[in-house]
GROMACS .gro file of C-alpha atoms in nm:
model
  230
    1MET     CA    1   4.923  22.920   2.677
    2VAL     CA    2   4.811  23.285   2.724
    3VAL     CA    3   5.170  23.410   2.736
    4ARG     CA    4   5.257  23.212   2.439
    5GLY     CA    5   4.968  23.351   2.242
    6ALA     CA    6   5.059  23.708   2.342
    7VAL     CA    7   5.418  23.665   2.250
    8LEU     CA    8   5.323  23.526   1.900
    9THR     CA    9   5.075  23.809   1.839
   10VAL     CA   10   5.349  24.069   1.917
   11VAL     CA   11   5.585  23.899   1.688
   12LEU     CA   12   5.334  23.875   1.414
   13LEU     CA   13   5.251  24.248   1.446
   14GLY     CA   14   5.613  24.320   1.432
   15LEU     CA   15   5.654  24.118   1.112
   16VAL     CA   16   5.353  24.296   0.949
   17VAL     CA   17   5.502  24.643   1.035
   18PHE     CA   18   5.846  24.540   0.908
   19SER     CA   19   5.686  24.406   0.580
   20VAL     CA   20   5.506  24.743   0.534
   21LEU     CA   21   5.845  24.936   0.592
   22LEU     CA   22   6.027  24.701   0.354
   23ALA     CA   23   5.770  24.753   0.081
   24LYS     CA   24   5.798  25.130   0.136
   25VAL     CA   25   6.184  25.114   0.105
   26THR     CA   26   6.218  24.879  -0.185
   27LEU     CA   27   5.916  24.934  -0.380
   28THR     CA   28   5.919  25.312  -0.406
   29PRO     CA   29   5.977  25.435  -0.756
   30SER     CA   30   6.304  25.627  -0.834
   31PRO     CA   31   6.272  25.802  -1.172
   32ALA     CA   32   6.596  25.986  -1.140
   33SER     CA   33   6.801  25.663  -1.146
   34GLU     CA   34   6.595  25.495  -1.403
   35ASP     CA   35   6.872  25.532  -1.672
   36LEU     CA   36   7.149  25.440  -1.427
   37VAL     CA   37   7.045  25.114  -1.281
   38THR     CA   38   7.079  24.779  -1.460
   39SER     CA   39   6.993  24.424  -1.361
   40ASN     CA   40   7.260  24.205  -1.206
   41LEU     CA   41   7.260  23.841  -1.213
   42ARG     CA   42   7.621  23.792  -1.136
   43PRO     CA   43   7.688  23.756  -0.759
   44GLY     CA   44   7.962  23.995  -0.636
   45ARG     CA   45   7.942  24.239  -0.924
   46SER     CA   46   7.757  24.521  -0.738
   47LEU     CA   47   7.977  24.466  -0.424
   48ARG     CA   48   8.286  24.531  -0.653
   49GLN     CA   49   8.117  24.824  -0.795
   50TYR     CA   50   8.048  24.967  -0.429
   51ALA     CA   51   8.424  24.920  -0.356
   52GLU     CA   52   8.571  25.073  -0.672
   53ASP     CA   53   8.308  25.355  -0.773
   54TYR     CA   54   8.154  25.452  -0.449
   55THR     CA   55   8.301  25.654  -0.171
   56PHE     CA   56   8.351  25.465   0.168
   57LEU     CA   57   8.045  25.623   0.321
   58ALA     CA   58   7.815  25.566   0.015
   59ALA     CA   59   7.937  25.199  -0.001
   60CYS     CA   60   7.884  25.148   0.360
   61LYS     CA   61   7.532  25.298   0.334
   62GLN     CA   62   7.436  25.092   0.025
   63ALA     CA   63   7.569  24.763   0.165
   64GLY     CA   64   7.487  24.830   0.536
   65GLY     CA   65   7.131  24.928   0.435
   66ASN     CA   66   7.078  24.590   0.263
   67LEU     CA   67   7.222  24.403   0.569
   68LEU     CA   68   6.989  24.596   0.798
   69LEU     CA   69   6.685  24.506   0.587
   70GLY     CA   70   6.752  24.131   0.651
   71VAL     CA   71   6.804  24.152   1.028
   72PRO     CA   72   6.438  24.145   1.122
   73PHE     CA   73   6.399  23.823   0.938
   74GLY     CA   74   6.650  23.665   1.167
   75LEU     CA   75   6.465  23.790   1.464
   76LEU     CA   76   6.105  23.723   1.378
   77LEU     CA   77   6.088  23.430   1.147
   78PRO     CA   78   6.242  23.174   1.397
   79PHE     CA   79   5.922  23.214   1.610
   80PHE     CA   80   5.707  23.070   1.320
   81VAL     CA   81   5.971  22.816   1.182
   82PRO     CA   82   5.985  22.458   1.323
   83ARG     CA   83   6.257  22.402   1.566
   84ARG     CA   84   6.420  22.133   1.342
   85LEU     CA   85   6.665  22.284   1.096
   86ARG     CA   86   6.534  22.635   1.199
   87MET     CA   87   6.845  22.822   1.079
   88ILE     CA   88   6.834  22.661   0.731
   89ARG     CA   89   6.463  22.722   0.691
   90MET     CA   90   6.483  23.074   0.808
   91THR     CA   91   6.775  23.142   0.561
   92LEU     CA   92   6.579  22.987   0.271
   93LEU     CA   93   6.268  23.188   0.357
   94THR     CA   94   6.453  23.511   0.374
   95ALA     CA   95   6.630  23.450   0.041
   96VAL     CA   96   6.305  23.364  -0.129
   97ALA     CA   97   6.124  23.662   0.008
   98MET     CA   98   6.390  23.899  -0.098
   99ALA     CA   99   6.427  23.743  -0.439
  100VAL     CA  100   6.058  23.807  -0.489
  101VAL     CA  101   6.083  24.173  -0.382
  102GLU     CA  102   6.381  24.215  -0.619
  103LEU     CA  103   6.179  24.059  -0.908
  104ILE     CA  104   5.889  24.294  -0.844
  105GLN     CA  105   6.147  24.587  -0.831
  106GLY     CA  106   6.285  24.496  -1.163
  107ALA     CA  107   5.946  24.427  -1.328
  108LEU     CA  108   5.717  24.695  -1.191
  109VAL     CA  109   5.907  24.975  -1.014
  110ALA     CA  110   6.050  25.254  -1.225
  111GLY     CA  111   6.419  25.327  -1.143
  112ARG     CA  112   6.488  25.002  -0.982
  113ALA     CA  113   6.632  24.675  -1.105
  114PHE     CA  114   6.678  24.318  -0.992
  115ASP     CA  115   7.027  24.271  -0.808
  116ILE     CA  116   7.131  23.931  -0.687
  117ASP     CA  117   7.389  24.100  -0.447
  118ASP     CA  118   7.098  24.263  -0.266
  119VAL     CA  119   6.952  23.923  -0.205
  120ILE     CA  120   7.279  23.786  -0.071
  121LEU     CA  121   7.319  24.095   0.160
  122ASN     CA  122   6.967  24.074   0.287
  123THR     CA  123   7.019  23.702   0.347
  124ALA     CA  124   7.347  23.771   0.541
  125GLY     CA  125   7.178  24.027   0.750
  126ALA     CA  126   6.913  23.761   0.849
  127LEU     CA  127   7.184  23.517   0.956
  128LEU     CA  128   7.368  23.795   1.137
  129GLY     CA  129   7.042  23.898   1.337
  130TYR     CA  130   6.973  23.525   1.416
  131PHE     CA  131   7.320  23.452   1.551
  132VAL     CA  132   7.340  23.771   1.751
  133LEU     CA  133   7.004  23.783   1.914
  134GLY     CA  134   6.733  23.581   1.742
  135ARG     CA  135   6.869  23.246   1.852
  136ARG     CA  136   6.881  23.331   2.213
  137ILE     CA  137   6.537  23.480   2.220
  138THR     CA  138   6.363  23.198   2.054
  139HIS     CA  139   6.554  22.928   2.274
  140ARG     CA  140   6.425  23.100   2.582
  141TYR     CA  141   6.071  23.128   2.431
  142TYR     CA  142   6.063  22.767   2.358
  143MET     CA  143   6.197  22.659   2.686
  144TYR     CA  144   5.917  22.872   2.863
  145ALA     CA  145   5.652  22.752   2.635
  146ASP     CA  146   5.718  22.392   2.664
  147VAL     CA  147   5.682  22.392   3.044
  148PRO     CA  148   5.301  22.308   3.117
  149ALA     CA  149   5.110  22.528   3.360
  150PRO     CA  150   5.030  22.374   3.710
  151SER     CA  151   4.671  22.321   3.603
  152GLU     CA  152   4.771  22.144   3.289
  153ARG     CA  153   5.013  21.896   3.457
  154PRO     CA  154   4.893  21.541   3.494
  155ALA     CA  155   4.832  21.419   3.856
  156GLU     CA  156   5.133  21.234   3.971
  157PRO     CA  157   5.058  20.868   4.062
  158GLU     CA  158   5.097  20.763   4.421
  159PRO     CA  159   5.425  20.584   4.493
  160ALA     CA  160   5.376  20.213   4.516
  161PRO     CA  161   5.482  20.059   4.857
  162GLU     CA  162   5.826  19.920   4.870
  163PRO     CA  163   5.845  19.540   4.901
  164LYS     CA  164   5.971  19.416   5.230
  165ARG     CA  165   6.334  19.298   5.208
  166THR     CA  166   6.454  18.995   5.392
  167PRO     CA  167   6.762  19.074   5.598
  168ARG     CA  168   7.078  18.959   5.466
  169LEU     CA  169   7.258  18.684   5.674
  170THR     CA  170   7.625  18.727   5.755
  171ALA     CA  171   7.884  18.457   5.683
  172GLY     CA  172   7.869  18.335   6.039
  173ALA     CA  173   7.479  18.307   6.051
  174LYS     CA  174   7.482  18.116   5.715
  175ALA     CA  175   7.733  17.859   5.852
  176ALA     CA  176   7.533  17.814   6.173
  177ARG     CA  177   7.210  17.759   5.981
  178THR     CA  178   7.399  17.503   5.750
  179LYS     CA  179   7.529  17.317   6.053
  180SER     CA  180   7.192  17.303   6.222
  181ALA     CA  181   7.028  17.165   5.896
  182VAL     CA  182   7.308  16.899   5.875
  183ALA     CA  183   7.250  16.798   6.236
  184LYS     CA  184   6.875  16.770   6.189
  185GLY     CA  185   6.928  16.558   5.879
  186THR     CA  186   7.172  16.332   6.065
  187ARG     CA  187   6.929  16.281   6.366
  188THR     CA  188   6.642  16.196   6.135
  189LYS     CA  189   6.849  15.945   5.950
  190SER     CA  190   6.978  15.770   6.267
  191ALA     CA  191   6.612  15.760   6.392
  192GLY     CA  192   6.497  15.594   6.081
  193LYS     CA  193   6.773  15.327   6.105
  194LYS     CA  194   6.686  15.267   6.467
  195GLY     CA  195   6.320  15.211   6.388
  196ALA     CA  196   6.404  14.981   6.117
  197ALA     CA  197   6.640  14.779   6.347
  198THR     CA  198   6.370  14.744   6.619
  199LYS     CA  199   6.111  14.606   6.381
  200PRO     CA  200   6.276  14.257   6.322
  201ALA     CA  201   6.323  14.198   6.694
  202GLY     CA  202   5.956  14.244   6.763
  203THR     CA  203   5.856  14.003   6.492
  204LYS     CA  204   6.096  13.745   6.620
  205THR     CA  205   5.949  13.771   6.981
  206ALA     CA  206   5.603  13.739   6.850
  207ALA     CA  207   5.698  13.438   6.655
  208THR     CA  208   5.869  13.284   6.958
  209LYS     CA  209   5.562  13.343   7.177
  210GLY     CA  210   5.340  13.198   6.906
  211THR     CA  211   5.550  12.869   6.886
  212SER     CA  212   5.578  12.838   7.263
  213THR     CA  213   5.200  12.844   7.332
  214LYS     CA  214   5.057  12.491   7.365
  215LYS     CA  215   4.790  12.370   7.143
  216PRO     CA  216   4.456  12.222   7.310
  217ARG     CA  217   4.444  11.844   7.336
  218SER     CA  218   4.157  11.655   7.170
  219LEU     CA  219   3.884  11.468   7.364
  220LEU     CA  220   4.020  11.115   7.271
  221ASP     CA  221   4.356  11.201   7.417
  222ARG     CA  222   4.190  11.308   7.742
  223VAL     CA  223   3.996  10.979   7.772
  224ARG     CA  224   4.305  10.770   7.703
  225THR     CA  225   4.495  10.950   7.965
  226ARG     CA  226   4.227  10.886   8.230
  227VAL     CA  227   4.207  10.502   8.145
  228ARG     CA  228   4.582  10.475   8.166
  229SER     CA  229   4.579  10.651   8.508
  230ARG     CA  230   4.318  10.396   8.641
   0.00000   0.00000   0.00000
């Protein structure tokens, strides 16, 4: 967080310094050219004039100066623009800022006029600076800024113990286990049949014993037997 704040502070100071220089360059009166400059609302008109009426060095100075004025926008604005649609937002901000500067020139500054081609060149310079260097700088900055410091990182939870895994049986072990289970079931079934078969035999023996036991004779039978024996 400290490094991120320091970087943003440096970038903000650079943007302020650039704004002061931009105001000095664009808003300084030029009374000598007051009768020569005219407002331009047609895109490409001034560029055509640079190619036809100016010398090569003068045209490069005029067009190149406007391009260089837009480069700092492509280097500094991405630090303050959200990451989503950063290039589009930076381009729109540059175009709006330079359009405001051109309007102030045409309305308040002597010897200067509004020129739509200057806005186009400034915006192109911002895009050039963004693609050449600004995109790489901001990408590295956000990669570094998104990594939390060691003191800010949440404590990692302890890993949960792994559940015990039952050993997998091979095909031979599975076949042996199946055979033993079938053998146990067969033994249990035969034992049940044998027990069921022995139960009627026991019942029959008990019934035979019960029928073979003699019943006690009554007292009258005993007396008759004694009388007959005499």
